[in-house]
mmCIF file of N, CA, C and O in Angstrom:
data_model
loop_
_atom_site.group_PDB
_atom_site.id
_atom_site.type_symbol
_atom_site.label_atom_id
_atom_site.label_comp_id
_atom_site.label_asym_id
_atom_site.label_seq_id
_atom_site.Cartn_x
_atom_site.Cartn_y
_atom_site.Cartn_z
ATOM 1 N N THR B 1 -11.344 -16.788 14.301
ATOM 2 C CA THR B 1 -10.452 -17.229 13.257
ATOM 3 C C THR B 1 -10.797 -16.475 11.966
ATOM 4 O O THR B 1 -11.979 -16.290 11.647
ATOM 5 N N TYR B 2 -9.768 -16.089 11.218
ATOM 6 C CA TYR B 2 -9.937 -15.333 9.989
ATOM 7 C C TYR B 2 -10.906 -16.043 9.034
ATOM 8 O O TYR B 2 -10.837 -17.257 8.861
ATOM 9 N N LEU B 3 -11.813 -15.275 8.457
ATOM 10 C CA LEU B 3 -12.842 -15.728 7.511
ATOM 11 C C LEU B 3 -13.938 -16.581 8.131
ATOM 12 O O LEU B 3 -14.770 -17.127 7.429
ATOM 13 N N ARG B 4 -13.953 -16.692 9.451
ATOM 14 C CA ARG B 4 -15.062 -17.381 10.111
ATOM 15 C C ARG B 4 -16.067 -16.339 10.576
ATOM 16 O O ARG B 4 -15.709 -15.232 10.951
ATOM 17 N N ARG B 5 -17.300 -16.710 10.586
ATOM 18 C CA ARG B 5 -18.373 -15.787 10.962
ATOM 19 C C ARG B 5 -18.338 -15.484 12.449
ATOM 20 O O ARG B 5 -18.220 -16.378 13.284
ATOM 21 N N VAL B 6 -18.468 -14.198 12.768
ATOM 22 C CA VAL B 6 -18.577 -13.726 14.139
ATOM 23 C C VAL B 6 -19.946 -13.078 14.278
ATOM 24 O O VAL B 6 -20.373 -12.319 13.410
ATOM 25 N N ILE B 7 -20.645 -13.393 15.358
ATOM 26 C CA ILE B 7 -21.974 -12.829 15.586
ATOM 27 C C ILE B 7 -21.912 -11.861 16.755
ATOM 28 O O ILE B 7 -21.447 -12.208 17.843
ATOM 29 N N PHE B 8 -22.372 -10.635 16.512
ATOM 30 C CA PHE B 8 -22.433 -9.605 17.543
ATOM 31 C C PHE B 8 -23.902 -9.365 17.894
ATOM 32 O O PHE B 8 -24.758 -9.327 17.016
ATOM 33 N N THR B 9 -24.168 -9.192 19.178
ATOM 34 C CA THR B 9 -25.530 -8.972 19.658
ATOM 35 C C THR B 9 -25.556 -7.748 20.560
ATOM 36 O O THR B 9 -24.685 -7.585 21.415
ATOM 37 N N ALA B 10 -26.546 -6.906 20.360
ATOM 38 C CA ALA B 10 -26.753 -5.735 21.216
ATOM 39 C C ALA B 10 -28.175 -5.784 21.756
ATOM 40 O O ALA B 10 -29.119 -6.066 21.014
ATOM 41 N N THR B 11 -28.313 -5.516 23.038
ATOM 42 C CA THR B 11 -29.628 -5.450 23.667
ATOM 43 C C THR B 11 -29.864 -4.023 24.132
ATOM 44 O O THR B 11 -29.019 -3.433 24.815
ATOM 45 N N VAL B 12 -31.006 -3.460 23.750
ATOM 46 C CA VAL B 12 -31.359 -2.088 24.114
ATOM 47 C C VAL B 12 -32.576 -2.132 25.027
ATOM 48 O O VAL B 12 -33.571 -2.780 24.715
ATOM 49 N N ALA B 13 -32.472 -1.459 26.167
ATOM 50 C CA ALA B 13 -33.581 -1.394 27.127
ATOM 51 C C ALA B 13 -33.905 0.069 27.414
ATOM 52 O O ALA B 13 -33.013 0.924 27.404
ATOM 53 N N ALA B 14 -35.157 0.347 27.673
ATOM 54 C CA ALA B 14 -35.573 1.705 28.019
ATOM 55 C C ALA B 14 -34.979 2.091 29.366
ATOM 56 O O ALA B 14 -35.011 1.301 30.316
ATOM 57 N N ALA B 15 -34.419 3.291 29.440
ATOM 58 C CA ALA B 15 -33.778 3.748 30.673
ATOM 59 C C ALA B 15 -34.775 3.882 31.817
ATOM 60 O O ALA B 15 -34.443 3.656 32.968
ATOM 61 N N ASN B 16 -35.998 4.226 31.519
ATOM 62 C CA ASN B 16 -37.003 4.452 32.561
ATOM 63 C C ASN B 16 -37.892 3.231 32.807
ATOM 64 O O ASN B 16 -38.909 3.336 33.472
ATOM 65 N N GLY B 17 -37.530 2.096 32.229
ATOM 66 C CA GLY B 17 -38.333 0.891 32.401
ATOM 67 C C GLY B 17 -39.588 0.874 31.558
ATOM 68 O O GLY B 17 -40.476 0.070 31.791
ATOM 69 N N GLY B 18 -39.659 1.751 30.560
ATOM 70 C CA GLY B 18 -40.826 1.830 29.696
ATOM 71 C C GLY B 18 -40.865 0.719 28.671
ATOM 72 O O GLY B 18 -40.242 -0.338 28.835
ATOM 73 N N ALA B 19 -41.570 0.977 27.597
ATOM 74 C CA ALA B 19 -41.740 -0.010 26.525
ATOM 75 C C ALA B 19 -40.390 -0.352 25.882
ATOM 76 O O ALA B 19 -39.473 0.466 25.872
ATOM 77 N N THR B 20 -40.299 -1.548 25.364
ATOM 78 C CA THR B 20 -39.077 -1.986 24.693
ATOM 79 C C THR B 20 -38.804 -1.080 23.491
ATOM 80 O O THR B 20 -39.694 -0.851 22.667
ATOM 81 N N PRO B 21 -37.580 -0.553 23.372
ATOM 82 C CA PRO B 21 -37.248 0.318 22.236
ATOM 83 C C PRO B 21 -37.338 -0.420 20.903
ATOM 84 O O PRO B 21 -37.226 -1.648 20.844
ATOM 85 N N SER B 22 -37.513 0.358 19.849
ATOM 86 C CA SER B 22 -37.501 -0.173 18.488
ATOM 87 C C SER B 22 -36.504 0.656 17.689
ATOM 88 O O SER B 22 -36.003 1.673 18.157
ATOM 89 N N GLY B 23 -36.199 0.205 16.486
ATOM 90 C CA GLY B 23 -35.304 0.979 15.626
ATOM 91 C C GLY B 23 -34.071 0.195 15.226
ATOM 92 O O GLY B 23 -34.054 -1.034 15.242
ATOM 93 N N MET B 24 -33.021 0.933 14.872
ATOM 94 C CA MET B 24 -31.812 0.359 14.292
ATOM 95 C C MET B 24 -30.606 0.488 15.221
ATOM 96 O O MET B 24 -30.494 1.438 15.986
ATOM 97 N N VAL B 25 -29.704 -0.475 15.075
ATOM 98 C CA VAL B 25 -28.404 -0.450 15.749
ATOM 99 C C VAL B 25 -27.335 -0.538 14.664
ATOM 100 O O VAL B 25 -27.444 -1.357 13.741
ATOM 101 N N ILE B 26 -26.328 0.328 14.746
ATOM 102 C CA ILE B 26 -25.190 0.266 13.836
ATOM 103 C C ILE B 26 -24.023 -0.353 14.600
ATOM 104 O O ILE B 26 -23.719 0.057 15.718
ATOM 105 N N PHE B 27 -23.379 -1.336 13.984
ATOM 106 C CA PHE B 27 -22.202 -1.968 14.571
ATOM 107 C C PHE B 27 -20.960 -1.380 13.919
ATOM 108 O O PHE B 27 -20.882 -1.273 12.691
ATOM 109 N N TRP B 28 -19.998 -0.979 14.753
ATOM 110 C CA TRP B 28 -18.783 -0.297 14.299
ATOM 111 C C TRP B 28 -17.542 -1.077 14.703
ATOM 112 O O TRP B 28 -17.503 -1.700 15.768
ATOM 113 N N ASP B 29 -16.522 -1.001 13.870
ATOM 114 C CA ASP B 29 -15.172 -1.470 14.183
ATOM 115 C C ASP B 29 -14.313 -0.220 14.196
ATOM 116 O O ASP B 29 -13.856 0.246 13.151
ATOM 117 N N GLY B 30 -14.154 0.373 15.376
ATOM 118 C CA GLY B 30 -13.507 1.682 15.445
ATOM 119 C C GLY B 30 -14.383 2.687 14.722
ATOM 120 O O GLY B 30 -15.560 2.845 15.050
ATOM 121 N N SER B 31 -13.830 3.336 13.687
ATOM 122 C CA SER B 31 -14.613 4.311 12.918
ATOM 123 C C SER B 31 -15.180 3.715 11.626
ATOM 124 O O SER B 31 -15.791 4.425 10.834
ATOM 125 N N ARG B 32 -15.010 2.401 11.442
ATOM 126 C CA ARG B 32 -15.502 1.730 10.229
ATOM 127 C C ARG B 32 -16.844 1.056 10.514
ATOM 128 O O ARG B 32 -16.962 0.223 11.408
ATOM 129 N N LYS B 33 -17.842 1.434 9.732
ATOM 130 C CA LYS B 33 -19.170 0.847 9.887
ATOM 131 C C LYS B 33 -19.165 -0.582 9.368
ATOM 132 O O LYS B 33 -18.807 -0.838 8.219
ATOM 133 N N LEU B 34 -19.547 -1.528 10.243
ATOM 134 C CA LEU B 34 -19.630 -2.929 9.841
ATOM 135 C C LEU B 34 -20.978 -3.244 9.211
ATOM 136 O O LEU B 34 -21.070 -4.000 8.255
ATOM 137 N N GLY B 35 -22.043 -2.694 9.789
ATOM 138 C CA GLY B 35 -23.379 -2.970 9.277
ATOM 139 C C GLY B 35 -24.443 -2.554 10.267
ATOM 140 O O GLY B 35 -24.145 -2.022 11.332
ATOM 141 N N THR B 36 -25.692 -2.809 9.909
ATOM 142 C CA THR B 36 -26.821 -2.429 10.750
ATOM 143 C C THR B 36 -27.705 -3.640 11.021
ATOM 144 O O THR B 36 -27.676 -4.624 10.282
ATOM 145 N N ALA B 37 -28.485 -3.522 12.076
ATOM 146 C CA ALA B 37 -29.466 -4.552 12.409
ATOM 147 C C ALA B 37 -30.661 -3.875 13.064
ATOM 148 O O ALA B 37 -30.521 -2.859 13.751
ATOM 149 N N THR B 38 -31.826 -4.442 12.855
ATOM 150 C CA THR B 38 -33.063 -3.929 13.435
ATOM 151 C C THR B 38 -33.330 -4.625 14.762
ATOM 152 O O THR B 38 -33.159 -5.844 14.871
ATOM 153 N N LEU B 39 -33.745 -3.856 15.757
ATOM 154 C CA LEU B 39 -34.123 -4.453 17.041
ATOM 155 C C LEU B 39 -35.361 -5.324 16.852
ATOM 156 O O LEU B 39 -36.306 -4.942 16.161
ATOM 157 N N ASN B 40 -35.345 -6.489 17.477
ATOM 158 C CA ASN B 40 -36.532 -7.342 17.434
ATOM 159 C C ASN B 40 -37.494 -6.930 18.558
ATOM 160 O O ASN B 40 -37.245 -5.949 19.272
ATOM 161 N N ALA B 41 -38.568 -7.651 18.748
ATOM 162 C CA ALA B 41 -39.581 -7.304 19.744
ATOM 163 C C ALA B 41 -39.060 -7.351 21.173
ATOM 164 O O ALA B 41 -39.661 -6.776 22.078
ATOM 165 N N SER B 42 -37.926 -8.006 21.389
ATOM 166 C CA SER B 42 -37.314 -8.074 22.721
ATOM 167 C C SER B 42 -36.222 -7.024 22.909
ATOM 168 O O SER B 42 -35.552 -6.995 23.942
ATOM 169 N N GLY B 43 -36.001 -6.173 21.895
ATOM 170 C CA GLY B 43 -34.980 -5.139 21.983
ATOM 171 C C GLY B 43 -33.575 -5.648 21.684
ATOM 172 O O GLY B 43 -32.595 -5.052 22.114
ATOM 173 N N VAL B 44 -33.474 -6.725 20.923
ATOM 174 C CA VAL B 44 -32.181 -7.338 20.601
ATOM 175 C C VAL B 44 -31.898 -7.178 19.105
ATOM 176 O O VAL B 44 -32.760 -7.455 18.268
ATOM 177 N N ALA B 45 -30.670 -6.749 18.790
ATOM 178 C CA ALA B 45 -30.213 -6.654 17.402
ATOM 179 C C ALA B 45 -29.014 -7.583 17.232
ATOM 180 O O ALA B 45 -28.125 -7.608 18.082
ATOM 181 N N THR B 46 -28.997 -8.336 16.148
ATOM 182 C CA THR B 46 -27.919 -9.294 15.887
ATOM 183 C C THR B 46 -27.321 -9.012 14.518
ATOM 184 O O THR B 46 -28.059 -8.815 13.539
ATOM 185 N N PHE B 47 -25.984 -9.004 14.469
ATOM 186 C CA PHE B 47 -25.271 -8.760 13.219
ATOM 187 C C PHE B 47 -24.161 -9.784 13.084
ATOM 188 O O PHE B 47 -23.418 -10.039 14.041
ATOM 189 N N ALA B 48 -24.033 -10.389 11.912
ATOM 190 C CA ALA B 48 -22.987 -11.382 11.657
ATOM 191 C C ALA B 48 -22.026 -10.863 10.599
ATOM 192 O O ALA B 48 -22.442 -10.222 9.628
ATOM 193 N N SER B 49 -20.732 -11.122 10.804
ATOM 194 C CA SER B 49 -19.714 -10.701 9.847
ATOM 195 C C SER B 49 -18.652 -11.774 9.707
ATOM 196 O O SER B 49 -18.249 -12.391 10.692
ATOM 197 N N SER B 50 -18.189 -11.955 8.476
ATOM 198 C CA SER B 50 -17.052 -12.844 8.236
ATOM 199 C C SER B 50 -15.945 -12.081 7.515
ATOM 200 O O SER B 50 -15.085 -12.673 6.889
ATOM 201 N N THR B 51 -15.986 -10.746 7.613
ATOM 202 C CA THR B 51 -15.036 -9.907 6.879
ATOM 203 C C THR B 51 -13.955 -9.285 7.755
ATOM 204 O O THR B 51 -13.136 -8.518 7.254
ATOM 205 N N LEU B 52 -13.939 -9.597 9.048
ATOM 206 C CA LEU B 52 -12.912 -9.013 9.910
ATOM 207 C C LEU B 52 -11.551 -9.604 9.583
ATOM 208 O O LEU B 52 -11.399 -10.826 9.479
ATOM 209 N N LYS B 53 -10.586 -8.738 9.421
ATOM 210 C CA LYS B 53 -9.224 -9.182 9.130
ATOM 211 C C LYS B 53 -8.536 -9.616 10.417
ATOM 212 O O LYS B 53 -9.000 -9.304 11.517
ATOM 213 N N LYS B 54 -7.407 -10.302 10.277
ATOM 214 C CA LYS B 54 -6.637 -10.732 11.447
ATOM 215 C C LYS B 54 -6.199 -9.524 12.249
ATOM 216 O O LYS B 54 -5.856 -8.477 11.695
ATOM 217 N N GLY B 55 -6.259 -9.656 13.569
ATOM 218 C CA GLY B 55 -5.849 -8.578 14.457
ATOM 219 C C GLY B 55 -6.917 -8.264 15.481
ATOM 220 O O GLY B 55 -7.897 -8.996 15.645
ATOM 221 N N SER B 56 -6.731 -7.148 16.150
ATOM 222 C CA SER B 56 -7.626 -6.711 17.215
ATOM 223 C C SER B 56 -8.618 -5.688 16.663
ATOM 224 O O SER B 56 -8.236 -4.788 15.905
ATOM 225 N N HIS B 57 -9.888 -5.829 17.049
ATOM 226 C CA HIS B 57 -10.944 -4.948 16.561
ATOM 227 C C HIS B 57 -11.715 -4.372 17.746
ATOM 228 O O HIS B 57 -12.084 -5.103 18.662
ATOM 229 N N SER B 58 -11.966 -3.069 17.701
ATOM 230 C CA SER B 58 -12.718 -2.382 18.755
ATOM 231 C C SER B 58 -14.165 -2.239 18.287
ATOM 232 O O SER B 58 -14.492 -1.337 17.506
ATOM 233 N N ILE B 59 -15.020 -3.121 18.759
ATOM 234 C CA ILE B 59 -16.407 -3.190 18.300
ATOM 235 C C ILE B 59 -17.324 -2.416 19.249
ATOM 236 O O ILE B 59 -17.246 -2.581 20.463
ATOM 237 N N THR B 60 -18.179 -1.590 18.679
ATOM 238 C CA THR B 60 -19.223 -0.916 19.452
ATOM 239 C C THR B 60 -20.548 -1.053 18.709
ATOM 240 O O THR B 60 -20.585 -1.276 17.508
ATOM 241 N N ALA B 61 -21.620 -0.908 19.465
ATOM 242 C CA ALA B 61 -22.968 -0.895 18.904
ATOM 243 C C ALA B 61 -23.598 0.442 19.260
ATOM 244 O O ALA B 61 -23.540 0.878 20.415
ATOM 245 N N ALA B 62 -24.174 1.100 18.274
ATOM 246 C CA ALA B 62 -24.785 2.409 18.488
ATOM 247 C C ALA B 62 -26.269 2.351 18.137
ATOM 248 O O ALA B 62 -26.625 2.128 16.972
ATOM 249 N N TYR B 63 -27.108 2.537 19.150
ATOM 250 C CA TYR B 63 -28.558 2.584 18.935
ATOM 251 C C TYR B 63 -28.900 3.968 18.405
ATOM 252 O O TYR B 63 -28.466 4.988 18.950
ATOM 253 N N GLN B 64 -29.679 4.020 17.337
ATOM 254 C CA GLN B 64 -29.962 5.278 16.660
ATOM 255 C C GLN B 64 -31.082 6.098 17.293
ATOM 256 O O GLN B 64 -31.264 7.260 16.947
ATOM 257 N N GLY B 65 -31.810 5.507 18.224
ATOM 258 C CA GLY B 65 -32.921 6.204 18.849
ATOM 259 C C GLY B 65 -34.192 6.052 18.026
ATOM 260 O O GLY B 65 -34.160 5.657 16.867
ATOM 261 N N ALA B 66 -35.299 6.342 18.659
ATOM 262 C CA ALA B 66 -36.611 6.287 18.009
ATOM 263 C C ALA B 66 -37.536 7.185 18.817
ATOM 264 O O ALA B 66 -37.124 7.735 19.844
ATOM 265 N N THR B 67 -38.753 7.326 18.401
ATOM 266 C CA THR B 67 -39.697 8.182 19.104
ATOM 267 C C THR B 67 -39.738 7.834 20.588
ATOM 268 O O THR B 67 -40.014 6.693 20.955
ATOM 269 N N GLY B 68 -39.370 8.769 21.425
ATOM 270 C CA GLY B 68 -39.390 8.566 22.869
ATOM 271 C C GLY B 68 -38.151 7.897 23.431
ATOM 272 O O GLY B 68 -38.012 7.767 24.644
ATOM 273 N N ASP B 69 -37.213 7.474 22.588
ATOM 274 C CA ASP B 69 -35.992 6.806 23.043
ATOM 275 C C ASP B 69 -34.775 7.523 22.481
ATOM 276 O O ASP B 69 -34.659 7.708 21.266
ATOM 277 N N LEU B 70 -33.870 7.916 23.365
ATOM 278 C CA LEU B 70 -32.670 8.632 22.947
ATOM 279 C C LEU B 70 -31.616 7.668 22.404
ATOM 280 O O LEU B 70 -31.559 6.506 22.811
ATOM 281 N N PRO B 71 -30.758 8.156 21.503
ATOM 282 C CA PRO B 71 -29.652 7.325 21.007
ATOM 283 C C PRO B 71 -28.701 6.956 22.151
ATOM 284 O O PRO B 71 -28.604 7.681 23.158
ATOM 285 N N SER B 72 -27.998 5.848 21.996
ATOM 286 C CA SER B 72 -27.000 5.438 22.991
ATOM 287 C C SER B 72 -25.974 4.537 22.313
ATOM 288 O O SER B 72 -26.200 4.036 21.216
ATOM 289 N N SER B 73 -24.836 4.360 22.984
ATOM 290 C CA SER B 73 -23.763 3.515 22.455
ATOM 291 C C SER B 73 -23.279 2.566 23.527
ATOM 292 O O SER B 73 -23.310 2.875 24.711
ATOM 293 N N SER B 74 -22.770 1.434 23.085
ATOM 294 C CA SER B 74 -22.206 0.440 24.003
ATOM 295 C C SER B 74 -20.776 0.820 24.377
ATOM 296 O O SER B 74 -20.166 1.696 23.746
ATOM 297 N N SER B 75 -20.255 0.136 25.359
ATOM 298 C CA SER B 75 -18.832 0.226 25.617
ATOM 299 C C SER B 75 -18.125 -0.614 24.549
ATOM 300 O O SER B 75 -18.760 -1.350 23.797
ATOM 301 N N VAL B 76 -16.812 -0.507 24.487
ATOM 302 C CA VAL B 76 -16.035 -1.207 23.460
ATOM 303 C C VAL B 76 -15.856 -2.679 23.835
ATOM 304 O O VAL B 76 -15.532 -3.016 24.970
ATOM 305 N N LEU B 77 -16.061 -3.532 22.846
ATOM 306 C CA LEU B 77 -15.745 -4.957 22.959
ATOM 307 C C LEU B 77 -14.539 -5.190 22.059
ATOM 308 O O LEU B 77 -14.563 -4.866 20.869
ATOM 309 N N VAL B 78 -13.470 -5.736 22.626
ATOM 310 C CA VAL B 78 -12.289 -6.034 21.816
ATOM 311 C C VAL B 78 -12.425 -7.464 21.285
ATOM 312 O O VAL B 78 -12.482 -8.413 22.059
ATOM 313 N N GLN B 79 -12.513 -7.570 19.967
ATOM 314 C CA GLN B 79 -12.617 -8.855 19.287
ATOM 315 C C GLN B 79 -11.299 -9.131 18.583
ATOM 316 O O GLN B 79 -10.866 -8.342 17.752
ATOM 317 N N THR B 80 -10.654 -10.237 18.925
ATOM 318 C CA THR B 80 -9.392 -10.590 18.294
ATOM 319 C C THR B 80 -9.612 -11.701 17.287
ATOM 320 O O THR B 80 -10.225 -12.729 17.603
ATOM 321 N N VAL B 81 -9.136 -11.470 16.069
ATOM 322 C CA VAL B 81 -9.248 -12.465 15.003
ATOM 323 C C VAL B 81 -7.851 -13.029 14.744
ATOM 324 O O VAL B 81 -6.902 -12.275 14.565
ATOM 325 N N THR B 82 -7.762 -14.344 14.755
ATOM 326 C CA THR B 82 -6.461 -14.990 14.538
ATOM 327 C C THR B 82 -6.402 -15.673 13.189
ATOM 328 O O THR B 82 -7.389 -15.892 12.551
#
């Protein structure tokens, strides 16, 4: 619902089963940057927004990479705000 808070969560795991990645995740609405979040000790980043306008939004999370971990991006999540 418009002006209500939406919480997005991204989980990053090492591709080779190594140590849990660290670093930043950027959350995007198409080509518009929504904000950033830091991965916690479990590899989870959480971002909350109440600024999405009414309509359909294509949300992605992009992990920026860190020493020994390559950058990666999520598939698109379509978030509809009414």
